Amino acid sequence: MSVPPNWRSDSAAVAGDGIVFAGRAETEYGDVLTPEVKRTLSALAHLDRDRCEVMAARLQRRAARARDGARVGFLDPDGLIPR
């Protein structure tokens, strides 16, 4: 999992399993971020990857609409919404 582009590298630590802990969260919340919690977060990390991809696509569509001066449209009523 990659670090979000708006995060500064000096404000986040990336664990070996790809989980990002901002600032000193891992050390300051060690009582909460137990090894079991970290394993659980690692197992769920792929869901965040998917969310990041969906949001990146949304931001690209918004930027294209702004660039082209297009208005927000409605979805096709017979269309399929993935996920």
GROMACS .gro file of C-alpha atoms in nm:
model
   83
    1MET     CA    1   0.000   0.000   0.000
    2SER     CA    2   0.141   0.338  -0.085
    3VAL     CA    3   0.136   0.647   0.131
    4PRO     CA    4  -0.127   0.900   0.022
    5PRO     CA    5   0.036   1.175  -0.189
    6ASN     CA    6  -0.057   1.454   0.053
    7TRP     CA    7   0.128   1.290   0.345
    8ARG     CA    8   0.475   1.408   0.425
    9SER     CA    9   0.723   1.123   0.456
   10ASP     CA   10   0.853   1.260   0.786
   11SER     CA   11   0.506   1.245   0.943
   12ALA     CA   12   0.428   0.880   0.871
   13ALA     CA   13   0.591   0.546   0.937
   14VAL     CA   14   0.524   0.252   0.711
   15ALA     CA   15   0.526  -0.085   0.881
   16GLY     CA   16   0.655  -0.390   0.694
   17ASP     CA   17   0.299  -0.503   0.624
   18GLY     CA   18   0.211  -0.181   0.442
   19ILE     CA   19   0.009  -0.015   0.716
   20VAL     CA   20   0.072   0.358   0.760
   21PHE     CA   21   0.079   0.508   1.107
   22ALA     CA   22   0.079   0.887   1.111
   23GLY     CA   23   0.331   1.064   1.329
   24ARG     CA   24   0.388   0.893   1.662
   25ALA     CA   25   0.058   0.703   1.666
   26GLU     CA   26   0.226   0.365   1.684
   27THR     CA   27   0.432   0.456   1.989
   28GLU     CA   28   0.175   0.677   2.163
   29TYR     CA   29  -0.110   0.430   2.116
   30GLY     CA   30   0.083   0.109   2.165
   31ASP     CA   31  -0.179  -0.005   2.414
   32VAL     CA   32  -0.441   0.013   2.137
   33LEU     CA   33  -0.227  -0.086   1.839
   34THR     CA   34  -0.150  -0.432   1.972
   35PRO     CA   35  -0.003  -0.702   1.748
   36GLU     CA   36  -0.351  -0.854   1.710
   37VAL     CA   37  -0.497  -0.518   1.603
   38LYS     CA   38  -0.212  -0.468   1.357
   39ARG     CA   39  -0.274  -0.815   1.207
   40THR     CA   40  -0.643  -0.731   1.172
   41LEU     CA   41  -0.567  -0.397   1.007
   42SER     CA   42  -0.324  -0.571   0.774
   43ALA     CA   43  -0.594  -0.822   0.675
   44LEU     CA   44  -0.832  -0.534   0.594
   45ALA     CA   45  -0.575  -0.316   0.417
   46HIS     CA   46  -0.681  -0.431   0.069
   47LEU     CA   47  -1.018  -0.262   0.127
   48ASP     CA   48  -0.847   0.073   0.173
   49ARG     CA   49  -0.650   0.022  -0.147
   50ASP     CA   50  -0.980  -0.020  -0.331
   51ARG     CA   51  -1.123   0.290  -0.162
   52CYS     CA   52  -0.818   0.493  -0.263
   53GLU     CA   53  -0.854   0.381  -0.625
   54VAL     CA   54  -1.224   0.474  -0.630
   55MET     CA   55  -1.155   0.815  -0.476
   56ALA     CA   56  -0.865   0.883  -0.717
   57ALA     CA   57  -1.095   0.811  -1.012
   58ARG     CA   58  -1.358   1.042  -0.861
   59LEU     CA   59  -1.104   1.323  -0.826
   60GLN     CA   60  -0.998   1.276  -1.189
   61ARG     CA   61  -1.360   1.299  -1.305
   62ARG     CA   62  -1.412   1.615  -1.097
   63ALA     CA   63  -1.095   1.772  -1.236
   64ALA     CA   64  -1.202   1.691  -1.593
   65ARG     CA   65  -1.545   1.845  -1.533
   66ALA     CA   66  -1.385   2.159  -1.388
   67ARG     CA   67  -1.134   2.181  -1.673
   68ASP     CA   68  -1.404   2.132  -1.938
   69GLY     CA   69  -1.666   2.347  -1.765
   70ALA     CA   70  -1.904   2.050  -1.760
   71ARG     CA   71  -2.190   2.018  -1.517
   72VAL     CA   72  -2.249   1.722  -1.292
   73GLY     CA   73  -2.472   1.474  -1.470
   74PHE     CA   74  -2.706   1.201  -1.356
   75LEU     CA   75  -2.633   0.832  -1.388
   76ASP     CA   76  -2.813   0.629  -1.652
   77PRO     CA   77  -3.119   0.488  -1.469
   78ASP     CA   78  -3.060   0.150  -1.638
   79GLY     CA   79  -2.687   0.153  -1.570
   80LEU     CA   80  -2.501  -0.069  -1.326
   81ILE     CA   81  -2.312   0.081  -1.034
   82PRO     CA   82  -2.011  -0.142  -0.962
   83ARG     CA   83  -1.931  -0.247  -0.605
   0.00000   0.00000   0.00000
